[in-house]
Every structure is written in C-alpha cells, then in structure tokens.
Amino acid sequence: MIKAILIFSNQGKPWLSKFYQPYSEDTQQQIIGETFHLVSKRDENVCNFLEGGLLIGRSDNKLIYRHYATLYFVFYVDSSESELGIFDLIQVFVETLDKCFENVCELDLIFHVDKVHNILVEMVMGGMVLETNMNEIVTQIDTQNKLEKSEYLIPHFDNHDRE
Amino acid sequence: MPAVSKGDGMRGLAVFISDIRNCKSKEAEIKRINKELANIRSKFKGDKALDGYSKKKYVCKLLFIFLLGHDIDFGHMEAVNLLSSNRYTEKQIGYLFISVLVNSNSELIRLINNAIKNDLASRNPTFMGLALHCIANVGSREMAEAFAGEVPKILVAGDTMDSVKQSAALCLLRLYRTSPDLVPMGDWTSRVVHLLNDQHLGVVTAATSLITTLAQKNPEEFKTSVSLAVSRLSRIVTSASTDLQDYTYYFVPAPWLSVKLLRLLQCYPPPEDPAVRGRLTECLETILNKAQEPPKSKKVQHSNAKNAVLFEAISLIIHHDSEPNLLVRACNQLGQFLQHRETNLRYLALESMCTLASSEFSHEAVKTHIDTVINALKTERDVSVRQRAVDLLYAMCDRSNAQQIVAEMLSYLETADYSIREEIVLKVAILAEKYAVDYAWYVDTILNLIRIAGDYVSEEVWYRVIQIVINRDDVQGYAAKTVFEALQAPACHENLVKVGGYILGEFGNLIAGDPRSSPLVQFNLLHSKFHLCSVPTRALLLSTYIKFVNLFPEVKTTIQDVLRSDSQLKNADVELQQRAVEYLRLSTVASTDILATVLEEMPPFPERESSILAKLKKKKGPSTVTDLEDTKRERSVDVNGGPEPAPASTSAASTPSPSADLLGLGAAPAAPAGPPPSSGGGLLVDVFSDSASAVAPLAPGSEDNFARFVCKNNGVLFENQLLQIGLKSEFRQNLGRMFIFYGNKTSTQFLNFTPTLICPDDLQSRLNLQTKPVDPTVDGGAQVQQVVNIECVSDFTEAPVLNIQFRYGGTFQNVSVQLPITLNKFFQPTEMSSQDFFQRWKQLSNPQQEVQNIFKAKHPMDTEITKAKIIGFGSALLEEVDPNPANFVGAGIIHTKTTQIGCLLRLEPNLQAQMYRLTLRTSKETVSQRLCELLSQQF
C-alpha cells in the first residue's frame, strides 16, 4: 500500500502532499520536513530506495523517490509494494503530467495544484494503484477539461477576478 | 500565458500564488496568507451568496495555504456544499478539499456521507467515481458503516462501467482495511474472483489488489483465485510485447498486473493441482529466461519494468521454497544483479538474497557470493545498500564463515553510519555467541565491540558476555587477562570498565600470580577509572572492591582506606554511600570464613535464551523458557526434598532442615493412587509410618528413561541389580491403561513390597490414576503385575512419580522413578489437507498459542527415524503439506475429559547446522509449551 505521496522542490517547498493514512496536520508537516532532509542530502545515482524516516514508521515502510531537475517525487510504501513497480509508477506519473501540461515544469505544479491532484486521483486511490495505462489517464483528464470548459463559458480573466 | 490556455481560469488563484512566491521572507509570506485568510473568511460570512465558481476558487486557495503548512480552521462547510453542486468542477474541488483536509472524525461526516450516497445512486460514472474516491481516501469507520454494504454491489453489478468497477474494488479494499468486521464475505466473493478474467486489465489489476488483501485473512474463501491468477499470468507472460497495447509499458506486457498476480500467489502454498503447478513453473521459467534475453529497448524504463516482474517472480520462488532448480536459478540471477551497475538492482538483489539464505536448497549457493557482499559493504556509496549487505552477511552466516563475517562486520563498524551501529553491534554479538567454538574468540570479539562502538553496546550485550564467562571455566582466566590488558588504554569506554570490574572481581585471582597484574596493580587500575564513571558503574566497582577484599587479603587496608574516604562515606548519592558504609563494615567485622561465604564466586547463570537475541526479536513477552526452567527446578526440589536416606544429592540448592522438609512434603500432598482423594490425608500417614522413611530421590538416569517413553509405550523403565520395572500401556482418547511389571532379579524374596503412585499437588486434579495394591511378597525370580487406569481430566505438565519400597535381605530399599504418562499420550492423529493445515495454522497465530524451540540435534538426523518419532508422539504425520519437503508437519487433537485441544506442529531440520526448529501451535499456551518441551527432547 502507498502511505503517502510527496512532491517538493530542491529547496524543500512542498508542492503536493497526499497522505493515504490519517496523520495529524503537524505530523504531516514533520514528515515532509524529515523526508526532504533525508532525500536532499543524497547524491545522484545512488539507490532510490531507503528506509523510511522515523515518523512514518521505520520497520515496514520504504521511501522510494526520483529526482527530476528541480523536483523530488517521493512515495512512501509498505512491504506489499514492489520497489521497482513504484519506481516506474513515479515515471508514469511524471510522463502523464508532461502530457497533460505539455512539457511540465515546476510552475505548472504550483499554479495547478488541483489539476495535479486530479491526475493523481486517476492513478492512485486510497493508497492502491488504480490505473497505470497512461493513455487512459490522459483521456480521463481531457474529458474533465472539456466538462470544465462547457461548464464555464464566461471568460474568467476579466479584471474583477484578481483577488 | 500557457497555463491559462490549458483550460482553467482561476486568475485570482494565480495572482495569489505569485504573490506568495514573491514574498522575500517567511514573515511576509505569513502576512500575505493572513490577509488572504481574512478575505476568504469575510467572503464566506458575507451576506452575498457566493456563486459556485467563487467558492471553488476560495477552496483552492485554502488548499494551497494548507499545503504550505498553515492550519485551516474554516471552509469545510463550503467545501461540503460544493459536493451537492451539479457542476462537475465544483463537485470535484469539494471532494478534493475533503479528501485532503477532513479527518475521519469530523462532525461533517454525516453531511458528506449524504452527498456521497446521492452521487453513488446517480448512475453518472464520473460522479460515482468521485464519491468512491472520497470514501477510499477518508476511509473512516463511519463511512464503512454507511457504505460497506453498497460498494460490493456496485463492484459486481453487471452494468457497472469498467472505470467504476476499478474504483469500487479499491474502495472496498480500503473499507476492509479500516473495518474488516463491517465487510462480511458473501455471494459477491466468488464473483470478485472471476474479475481476474475480466477483459479490462485495469479492472483486473484493481481486483487482484483487493483479492490479495482479502485472501490473506480468508484463504479458503479465495483459493479458487490461484488457478485463475496462474492462467492470467501465463497469458501475459507469453504474450507478444504489443498484444496488450496500452498496458504494455516500454515493451513489457502489463508489468504492474504481473507483479500484483505474483503477489497474490504468495498468499498460498504451491498449487496442488499438477496442471496448475506445471503452468506456474513454466511461467516462472519464462520470466527467468527473459532476463537473459537482449533488451527490447535501451530505455531504462524497459529494464526496470522487466526487473520488477523478475524480482517478484523470485520472491514467489523463495516463498514456495519447493523447487530446488528454480531456487538455484533465482540465486544465480540475483548473483548477477549483485554486480550490476544499477544501484537499485544491487540493493534489491541483496534484499532478496537475505530471504534466499534461509532456504535449505539455496543456503550454500548464497554463501558463494560472500566476497561480493563483503566488497559491497566496503565500497557501496549508499548507506541503505550497505545496510542490506550487513543484513545479508548476517543471514548467510554459519559455522564455516562466522569468523570471517564477524571480522568484516567489526571492521565496517569503525566507519559505519551512526544510524545503523546499534543494530550491527547486536548482530555481531549474536553471531559471535552463536558460532563460537573458541570462547577466547568470543571474548575478544565482544571487547572489540565495546572498544569500537562502546556507546552502541546495550546492557544486554555486556550482561551476556559476563553470563558466558561465569558459566564457562575454560575462558575465565583468558577473560581476566584480556580485560586487564584492555583497561590499560588511557581512555576506555565505560562499558569496558563495567565488564572489566565485574570480571576482575570474580576472576582477578586467576591472573594475580603475575607481578604485572598483582592485586594492587589490578585495584589501582580499576580505581584510576572510578572518578570518571557514572553512579551505576561506581556502585559496581565498589562491589568489585569488596570482592577483592575477599580474594586478596593483602590489599584489604588499601581498599578500606578508599571506602573510608569522605568521597565515599559521605557521598551525596545514597546508593554509593550505603554500599561504602556496608562494605567497610563487612570488611572490618566479618571473619575470613564469613567473607568467603558472602563474597563467594557467582554461581553459574541458568542457561537461557540469549537476552540479546530476545532484544532483536522483542516480539514475545518475558521469556517463557525461563519460567519453564524455574517451575522444573521447583518441582525437582519438591521431589528430591526428602530426608534422603540415600547418599546426598549433588543438587546445588541449599538443603533445608529435615523438619522443614517434612512440612514441605505435607504441603505438596503425595497421595498414593487408588483410594478416593478424601481419605488421601489419612493414608499418607499410613504409608510413611510403616517405613519410617519418605520417598527416595529420583533414581539416576530416570530422566533419560522417561524421555524414551515419550514416543513409545512399551519397554523397560528401570533396572538395577535387584529390580526391573517394565511397562506396557495403551491410550485411547482421554483414557489409558498401563501395566507395570515388577521383576525380582534375585533369588531372595522381596518383603513389604509397596509401590506407590505420587501425584504432585497440581497434577492431582488433572490426572486421575486408579490402581490396586500388589502382593507385598515377591518371590525370587518372580514377576508381579500392577494395572493403572488413567484418566486425563485436563492438560498437565508434570509427571507422576512411582515410588517402590521393599525389604531385601534385611536392608530397606527405596526407589523412585518418573512414570512416563505424558500429555501427548492423549493425542488422536488428524489427517488434513495442506490448505486446511495452513488455514488452521494461521488461525492459531496469537503469540501465546505458538511455542518455538531451536535446538541442536542430539541424534543423527535421519528422516525415517524422525517420521517414526512424530507418529510415535501421537500426531498424524502430514505428507506434502509443507512446501519444503525436508520439513515435517503434524496435526492431532489432545483429548481430555474437559476439553479437546487441536495441535499443529512443524519441525524444520537444518542438516548443515545440525539444528532443528520446532514450532507448536495449539489453542492453549500450556499445551503448546508442554508438547514442545516433550518433543524437543526426542531428536
């Protein structure tokens, strides 16, 4: 089972955090901080799997991460998941983000946090892998975009909407 | 503006995020956020009703603020309102907010549940998907109560869309995890199993996850999934790389699904049906073969996905642990990965090899990689990989390579990361003890541990070295010499001072002959460390000093001076002060004899499980082994405690006065069998008044003879120059009958021949023995027979004692033997299938129900003899149940008058180490313990 998914920048700014097990808000922030601390010190080309931090529980949990340019993608999983399977799932997630945002960059994640969540929702549900077929995920997201467009015909970039 | 052109338009949100990003300081950020929060709060509270779009925008902002780590204490209600919107986008953001921000005990749950109920009933697949997601993400008990009945229906309904089925399967899985009691198995389970045949691979993947979790708790209910999973897997593995279209990932067909299916199969033993089993073996071989084929793509994703499947296949092979050929191939494959340039693969190979090392078939093959693993320990740049290397070395260690592995671990310890030092220390200490042939090596190793990583040496480790030194005469002198030398170092760890102080206090005399380590030198050396130590260590050293006073009278005055000094006698610490005062006084008033008695060398510690191992295991409570030993000792004291007409026993226990002893006997009524218990007290007097003597201690060798009868019913129980006692017995359910034959080996009559059965206090209520007295005269060369009728009332641990008293040529004879009526005699064998066995095995998984013993083989490890013994023990021997054919499993029922107790046992021989591991699982702790104890003595 996937326990948590985190995305943060090289500076440790969290752009996405999704917990599939209940943790208090304070604990969530501590986990994010600790994870950044664990991962950011590591060289490139070392192992992408490590024992989880103390907060999320050391014994059974593993941290699997990938580093892309300015972003860290971190998955916390228990022993029922295949390490390489999750490692590839992160790649699928990123490739999907890339397709949905047309060359995804850090700013896309920041300004469209809801979208990123929606993409994740198509892939992982309650901590289990829901869909790994990228085309299927992208189709779902496209459908959502169309729905959204049809629901808001009025343009929203007019001046009254600056706050 | 590329972001906006992608179809969403929350300009206000973008502006806000930009503002935050432009903040130069944390304070500025907080200020901006507080301003925004105030703004949103006023909008929510304002008179003007907000339109859906604005609500959505503000909720998004709150979400963003939350992600930055700020508390959000409002907006929940607005989010809940969004759920009932008809607009997809608003609904979606509402659900998003709730799944991120609402914790499971929120008061809003009822409102949320209501909205979910509507969406589930809407038959709009998108809305249903959102609702199912929300249930799965929040996953609270209230939600389980509300939807555990509904979700299975959606899952198996014929007209449910594929995407909804996928979501429903995972949603159900989540509810089952939170509240298994609310998800009863039912008609839907068989239909869920058939989802493994579904056309849509996404549905199959989700269903496989669900079934895997359910099958772990209900293996019987889902066992049909095995053959379906095998055939699905077989179709995937043999498909061309393009067959599965979108589910092919970089030329690997459906890797995630393959992984899930292989996981599901790990919930079960190897398939019984030979056709299914053959097909599975074929699949696994194909996967192993593919690993050797040239890659279809140079992309790393291709090899990753391929290897994900391969590692899972290897896990399954290891789990089944039944096909030597596959196990060796798996080991070779992992061996290749150990040297792979990808760090991730090296890591996984080390990890998988750890489990492979414990298999009989592959242990040797794993050992061949020792140099590579040691090299990994030295050269890997990554601590998590090195940690795995340590684990693997620990797993592959046996007598043949222990010295090498311990040496490598010690040298690694010097530079090891702080985070893993304590674990390495424990592992080294365990290996050193387990495989020590030479205890000097053991002592060296532990002292090295303290020298290199003293801070990480826990109390258990140094307690243990002292226990071992005290129990082994041959190493005491060496230990004293070694600690003395180690203490010479100008700075040594406090743990070394503790070990050194203790050992010199006990065995310093063994090296005192050498002028370089004379008593005074030893004392000065220890005392030079005194002031640098903590209070507990100082207290220990004070005890060493008083022991010195006894060992070396020549340093008595020096030590008295030290004890008398103000820093001791007036020490602020009560414990130290008290020790100084008492020891000083003791050294002044006591005669040398008294000193020698009070300060005698420590008696050997009872043999018990290593406390270090216990620390590493930690899962069981206080060691049951110790308790058992204690009770055993108590019992033998009871039995041995007579005024002993026979030569004094060598028992170390101090002999109480005879009067106290008779009282002791009275307290543990030794009622003879036969007469009803009510008159037991009176009869007791009769028996003993006659002979003016009490029960003899157990005859020498009685224990061994006793053990021989555990697995058989007939034979000679006791024999000396005068008397032979033979037994024949039969047992059925909770009843038994035993014929005891007393043979007079001499040509002279035995007079006043009185055999008596004695049940210890506790046993009386558990075991009913009835017998008739025999003729008091036994002619020379004659044999008399006595019948004992036995009824087992409830389970019992102790054994009755048979005491025989008679006169032979004017001398009084008194013999006691344990009568081999043991709990296992009331076994009825039970045949069962492999599946039944493992299901029951799992049901008996409480820690109290299981008792395990690991012990060295006392006899040659012969399979046929072992089988005969297990059958003789009374249980059924179940063939082809354990995936590992070298193991033995048995099952049976213990019948007592009050209850029946199902018992499962598993015996795993390790030929190489000449060890066995015996595991007993029964529904009753005392039964598990007793059976384990009895059977362990047999091999």
PDB file of C-alpha atoms in Angstrom, chain A residues 1 13-18 20-22 25-26 28-29 42-51 58 62 66 79-89 91-92 95 100-102 106-108 110-115 117-118 121-122 124-136 140 144-145 147-149 151-152 156-157 161-163, chain B residues 3-4 6-15 17-18 21 29 39 43 52-53 56-58 60-61 64 66-69 71 86-90 92-93 96 99-101 132-133 136-137 163 166-167 170-171 173-174 177 200 202 209 246-247 249-250 256 259-260 263 301 304-305 307-308 311-312 343-345 347-348 351 381-382 384-385 388:
ATOM      1  CA  MET A   1       0.000   0.000   0.000  1.00  0.00           C
ATOM      2  CA  LYS A  13       8.959  23.679  -0.713  1.00  0.00           C
ATOM      3  CA  PRO A  14       6.148  21.137  -0.749  1.00  0.00           C
ATOM      4  CA  TRP A  15       4.034  21.447  -3.883  1.00  0.00           C
ATOM      5  CA  LEU A  16       1.979  18.368  -3.278  1.00  0.00           C
ATOM      6  CA  SER A  17       1.355  16.129  -0.319  1.00  0.00           C
ATOM      7  CA  LYS A  18      -1.122  13.323  -0.233  1.00  0.00           C
ATOM      8  CA  TYR A  20      -3.370   7.761   2.481  1.00  0.00           C
ATOM      9  CA  GLN A  21      -3.200   7.124   6.197  1.00  0.00           C
ATOM     10  CA  PRO A  22      -4.503   9.567   8.741  1.00  0.00           C
ATOM     11  CA  GLU A  25      -1.530  18.109  10.284  1.00  0.00           C
ATOM     12  CA  ASP A  26       1.521  18.696  12.448  1.00  0.00           C
ATOM     13  CA  GLN A  28       2.255  15.640   8.095  1.00  0.00           C
ATOM     14  CA  GLN A  29       4.425  18.748   8.110  1.00  0.00           C
ATOM     15  CA  ARG A  42      21.729  12.130  -1.239  1.00  0.00           C
ATOM     16  CA  ASP A  43      23.972  12.104  -4.274  1.00  0.00           C
ATOM     17  CA  GLU A  44      22.642  11.473  -7.735  1.00  0.00           C
ATOM     18  CA  ASN A  45      22.968   7.877  -8.920  1.00  0.00           C
ATOM     19  CA  VAL A  46      22.663   6.302  -5.520  1.00  0.00           C
ATOM     20  CA  CYS A  47      19.912   3.911  -4.615  1.00  0.00           C
ATOM     21  CA  ASN A  48      16.377   5.242  -4.992  1.00  0.00           C
ATOM     22  CA  PHE A  49      15.001   3.174  -2.124  1.00  0.00           C
ATOM     23  CA  LEU A  50      15.624   3.844   1.510  1.00  0.00           C
ATOM     24  CA  GLU A  51      14.245   3.013   4.900  1.00  0.00           C
ATOM     25  CA  ARG A  58      10.750   2.580  10.149  1.00  0.00           C
ATOM     26  CA  LYS A  62      10.120   2.250   2.463  1.00  0.00           C
ATOM     27  CA  ARG A  66      13.039  10.133  -8.004  1.00  0.00           C
ATOM     28  CA  SER A  79       6.310  -4.027   2.065  1.00  0.00           C
ATOM     29  CA  SER A  80       3.366  -5.168  -0.026  1.00  0.00           C
ATOM     30  CA  GLU A  81       4.517  -2.998  -2.933  1.00  0.00           C
ATOM     31  CA  SER A  82       7.225  -3.830  -5.433  1.00  0.00           C
ATOM     32  CA  GLU A  83      10.027  -1.273  -5.230  1.00  0.00           C
ATOM     33  CA  LEU A  84      10.709  -1.249  -8.947  1.00  0.00           C
ATOM     34  CA  GLY A  85       6.986  -1.181  -9.664  1.00  0.00           C
ATOM     35  CA  ILE A  86       6.582   2.011  -7.644  1.00  0.00           C
ATOM     36  CA  PHE A  87       9.763   3.412  -9.108  1.00  0.00           C
ATOM     37  CA  ASP A  88       8.224   3.036 -12.558  1.00  0.00           C
ATOM     38  CA  LEU A  89       4.911   4.361 -11.341  1.00  0.00           C
ATOM     39  CA  GLN A  91       7.866   7.728 -14.047  1.00  0.00           C
ATOM     40  CA  VAL A  92       4.333   7.122 -15.337  1.00  0.00           C
ATOM     41  CA  GLU A  95       5.130  11.321 -18.045  1.00  0.00           C
ATOM     42  CA  CYS A 100      -1.342  16.922 -19.580  1.00  0.00           C
ATOM     43  CA  PHE A 101       0.656  20.112 -19.182  1.00  0.00           C
ATOM     44  CA  GLU A 102       2.662  19.921 -22.435  1.00  0.00           C
ATOM     45  CA  GLU A 106       7.657  23.309 -11.631  1.00  0.00           C
ATOM     46  CA  LEU A 107       5.394  26.311 -12.182  1.00  0.00           C
ATOM     47  CA  ASP A 108       2.650  24.118 -13.607  1.00  0.00           C
ATOM     48  CA  ILE A 110       2.452  25.289  -8.313  1.00  0.00           C
ATOM     49  CA  PHE A 111      -0.302  27.044 -10.199  1.00  0.00           C
ATOM     50  CA  HIS A 112      -2.404  23.983 -10.895  1.00  0.00           C
ATOM     51  CA  VAL A 113      -2.255  22.082  -7.698  1.00  0.00           C
ATOM     52  CA  ASP A 114      -5.854  20.954  -8.158  1.00  0.00           C
ATOM     53  CA  LYS A 115      -5.044  19.549 -11.587  1.00  0.00           C
ATOM     54  CA  HIS A 117      -4.344  16.179  -7.588  1.00  0.00           C
ATOM     55  CA  ASN A 118      -6.883  15.188 -10.208  1.00  0.00           C
ATOM     56  CA  VAL A 121      -6.648  10.610  -8.321  1.00  0.00           C
ATOM     57  CA  GLU A 122      -6.818   8.797 -11.648  1.00  0.00           C
ATOM     58  CA  VAL A 124      -3.835   6.060  -7.084  1.00  0.00           C
ATOM     59  CA  MET A 125      -6.863   5.519  -4.931  1.00  0.00           C
ATOM     60  CA  GLY A 126      -6.868   5.042  -1.185  1.00  0.00           C
ATOM     61  CA  GLY A 127      -3.222   4.061  -1.419  1.00  0.00           C
ATOM     62  CA  MET A 128      -3.598   1.452  -4.145  1.00  0.00           C
ATOM     63  CA  VAL A 129      -2.598   1.719  -7.776  1.00  0.00           C
ATOM     64  CA  LEU A 130      -5.765   2.329  -9.735  1.00  0.00           C
ATOM     65  CA  GLU A 131      -4.575   2.788 -13.284  1.00  0.00           C
ATOM     66  CA  THR A 132      -1.188   2.534 -14.954  1.00  0.00           C
ATOM     67  CA  ASN A 133      -2.254   3.000 -18.528  1.00  0.00           C
ATOM     68  CA  MET A 134      -1.122   6.479 -19.447  1.00  0.00           C
ATOM     69  CA  ASN A 135      -3.495   6.896 -22.386  1.00  0.00           C
ATOM     70  CA  GLU A 136      -6.450   6.019 -20.210  1.00  0.00           C
ATOM     71  CA  GLN A 140      -9.928  10.954 -18.362  1.00  0.00           C
ATOM     72  CA  GLN A 144     -12.602  16.597 -17.288  1.00  0.00           C
ATOM     73  CA  ASN A 145     -11.121  19.600 -19.076  1.00  0.00           C
ATOM     74  CA  LEU A 147     -16.503  19.315 -18.908  1.00  0.00           C
ATOM     75  CA  GLU A 148     -14.921  22.236 -17.183  1.00  0.00           C
ATOM     76  CA  LYS A 149     -14.893  24.315 -20.336  1.00  0.00           C
ATOM     77  CA  GLU A 151     -19.474  24.491 -17.501  1.00  0.00           C
ATOM     78  CA  TYR A 152     -17.714  27.861 -17.541  1.00  0.00           C
ATOM     79  CA  HIS A 156     -12.614  34.424 -16.200  1.00  0.00           C
ATOM     80  CA  PHE A 157      -9.669  36.606 -16.829  1.00  0.00           C
ATOM     81  CA  ASP A 161     -11.229  38.415 -10.670  1.00  0.00           C
ATOM     82  CA  ARG A 162      -7.891  39.449  -9.299  1.00  0.00           C
ATOM     83  CA  GLU A 163      -8.268  38.562  -5.712  1.00  0.00           C
TER      84      GLU A 163
ATOM     85  CA  ALA B   3      -1.016  27.796 -18.114  1.00  0.00           C
ATOM     86  CA  VAL B   4      -4.262  29.646 -18.601  1.00  0.00           C
ATOM     87  CA  LYS B   6      -4.879  24.906 -20.772  1.00  0.00           C
ATOM     88  CA  GLY B   7      -8.483  25.414 -19.927  1.00  0.00           C
ATOM     89  CA  ASP B   8      -8.857  26.600 -16.395  1.00  0.00           C
ATOM     90  CA  GLY B   9      -9.133  30.139 -15.392  1.00  0.00           C
ATOM     91  CA  MET B  10      -8.745  30.959 -11.760  1.00  0.00           C
ATOM     92  CA  ARG B  11      -6.900  34.168 -12.236  1.00  0.00           C
ATOM     93  CA  GLY B  12      -7.303  35.197  -8.620  1.00  0.00           C
ATOM     94  CA  LEU B  13      -5.641  31.997  -7.525  1.00  0.00           C
ATOM     95  CA  ALA B  14      -2.719  32.581  -9.870  1.00  0.00           C
ATOM     96  CA  VAL B  15      -2.286  36.094  -8.576  1.00  0.00           C
ATOM     97  CA  ILE B  17       0.250  32.182  -5.678  1.00  0.00           C
ATOM     98  CA  SER B  18       2.507  34.645  -7.484  1.00  0.00           C
ATOM     99  CA  ARG B  21       6.218  33.252  -4.381  1.00  0.00           C
ATOM    100  CA  GLU B  29       4.532  35.157   3.448  1.00  0.00           C
ATOM    101  CA  ASN B  39     -10.519  37.975   2.892  1.00  0.00           C
ATOM    102  CA  LYS B  43     -16.442  36.289   1.694  1.00  0.00           C
ATOM    103  CA  GLY B  52     -20.023  28.095  -7.388  1.00  0.00           C
ATOM    104  CA  TYR B  53     -17.060  29.480  -9.224  1.00  0.00           C
ATOM    105  CA  LYS B  56     -14.270  26.795  -5.906  1.00  0.00           C
ATOM    106  CA  LYS B  57     -11.601  29.456  -6.207  1.00  0.00           C
ATOM    107  CA  TYR B  58     -11.510  30.146  -2.469  1.00  0.00           C
ATOM    108  CA  CYS B  60      -8.487  26.112  -3.947  1.00  0.00           C
ATOM    109  CA  LYS B  61      -6.696  28.932  -2.185  1.00  0.00           C
ATOM    110  CA  PHE B  64      -2.821  25.851  -1.323  1.00  0.00           C
ATOM    111  CA  PHE B  66      -2.807  24.217   3.765  1.00  0.00           C
ATOM    112  CA  LEU B  67      -0.116  22.654   1.603  1.00  0.00           C
ATOM    113  CA  LEU B  68       2.279  25.378   2.683  1.00  0.00           C
ATOM    114  CA  GLY B  69       1.850  24.105   6.216  1.00  0.00           C
ATOM    115  CA  ASP B  71      -3.698  25.414   9.689  1.00  0.00           C
ATOM    116  CA  ASN B  86     -24.425  19.711 -10.237  1.00  0.00           C
ATOM    117  CA  ARG B  87     -21.331  21.058 -11.830  1.00  0.00           C
ATOM    118  CA  TYR B  88     -18.591  18.548 -12.153  1.00  0.00           C
ATOM    119  CA  THR B  89     -15.771  21.010 -11.490  1.00  0.00           C
ATOM    120  CA  GLU B  90     -17.324  22.291  -8.276  1.00  0.00           C
ATOM    121  CA  GLN B  92     -14.582  17.775  -7.853  1.00  0.00           C
ATOM    122  CA  ILE B  93     -12.954  20.565  -5.893  1.00  0.00           C
ATOM    123  CA  LEU B  96     -10.598  17.242  -3.250  1.00  0.00           C
ATOM    124  CA  SER B  99     -10.057  14.214   0.977  1.00  0.00           C
ATOM    125  CA  VAL B 100      -7.108  16.433   1.857  1.00  0.00           C
ATOM    126  CA  LEU B 101      -8.482  18.312   4.839  1.00  0.00           C
ATOM    127  CA  LEU B 132     -15.869   6.205  -4.356  1.00  0.00           C
ATOM    128  CA  HIS B 133     -12.574   8.084  -4.288  1.00  0.00           C
ATOM    129  CA  ALA B 136     -11.405   5.391  -0.173  1.00  0.00           C
ATOM    130  CA  ASN B 137      -9.428   8.453   0.814  1.00  0.00           C
ATOM    131  CA  SER B 163     -13.732   2.601 -14.516  1.00  0.00           C
ATOM    132  CA  GLN B 166     -11.881  -0.339 -10.709  1.00  0.00           C
ATOM    133  CA  SER B 167     -12.692   2.354  -8.183  1.00  0.00           C
ATOM    134  CA  LEU B 170     -10.078  -0.370  -4.363  1.00  0.00           C
ATOM    135  CA  CYS B 171     -12.689   1.435  -2.315  1.00  0.00           C
ATOM    136  CA  LEU B 173     -10.255  -2.781  -0.152  1.00  0.00           C
ATOM    137  CA  ARG B 174      -9.828   0.392   1.839  1.00  0.00           C
ATOM    138  CA  ARG B 177      -8.610  -2.459   5.856  1.00  0.00           C
ATOM    139  CA  HIS B 200     -10.169  -4.776 -18.947  1.00  0.00           C
ATOM    140  CA  GLY B 202      -7.291  -2.029 -15.212  1.00  0.00           C
ATOM    141  CA  SER B 209      -5.115  -5.949  -5.181  1.00  0.00           C
ATOM    142  CA  ASP B 246      -1.860   0.338 -23.766  1.00  0.00           C
ATOM    143  CA  TYR B 247      -0.952  -1.929 -20.892  1.00  0.00           C
ATOM    144  CA  TYR B 249       4.949  -0.418 -20.839  1.00  0.00           C
ATOM    145  CA  TYR B 250       8.188   0.073 -22.756  1.00  0.00           C
ATOM    146  CA  TRP B 256       2.142  -3.914 -12.748  1.00  0.00           C
ATOM    147  CA  VAL B 259       3.629  -8.021 -10.123  1.00  0.00           C
ATOM    148  CA  LYS B 260       0.227  -7.995  -8.437  1.00  0.00           C
ATOM    149  CA  ARG B 263       1.988 -11.172  -5.014  1.00  0.00           C
ATOM    150  CA  GLN B 301      12.184   2.070 -18.105  1.00  0.00           C
ATOM    151  CA  ASN B 304      13.083  -1.511 -14.737  1.00  0.00           C
ATOM    152  CA  ALA B 305       9.688  -2.886 -15.618  1.00  0.00           C
ATOM    153  CA  ASN B 307      13.112  -6.491 -13.447  1.00  0.00           C
ATOM    154  CA  ALA B 308      10.127  -5.529 -11.311  1.00  0.00           C
ATOM    155  CA  PHE B 311      12.109  -9.786  -8.631  1.00  0.00           C
ATOM    156  CA  GLU B 312       8.519 -10.601  -7.818  1.00  0.00           C
ATOM    157  CA  THR B 343      22.471   0.668  -7.601  1.00  0.00           C
ATOM    158  CA  ASN B 344      18.773  -0.103  -7.288  1.00  0.00           C
ATOM    159  CA  LEU B 345      19.283  -3.615  -8.597  1.00  0.00           C
ATOM    160  CA  TYR B 347      20.041  -3.128  -3.386  1.00  0.00           C
ATOM    161  CA  LEU B 348      17.145  -5.375  -4.340  1.00  0.00           C
ATOM    162  CA  GLU B 351      17.493  -7.828  -0.043  1.00  0.00           C
ATOM    163  CA  ARG B 381      28.498   4.706  -1.544  1.00  0.00           C
ATOM    164  CA  ASP B 382      24.988   4.443  -0.229  1.00  0.00           C
ATOM    165  CA  SER B 384      20.923   1.908   2.524  1.00  0.00           C
ATOM    166  CA  VAL B 385      22.784  -0.532   0.277  1.00  0.00           C
ATOM    167  CA  ARG B 388      21.309  -4.539   3.146  1.00  0.00           C
TER     168      ARG B 388
END
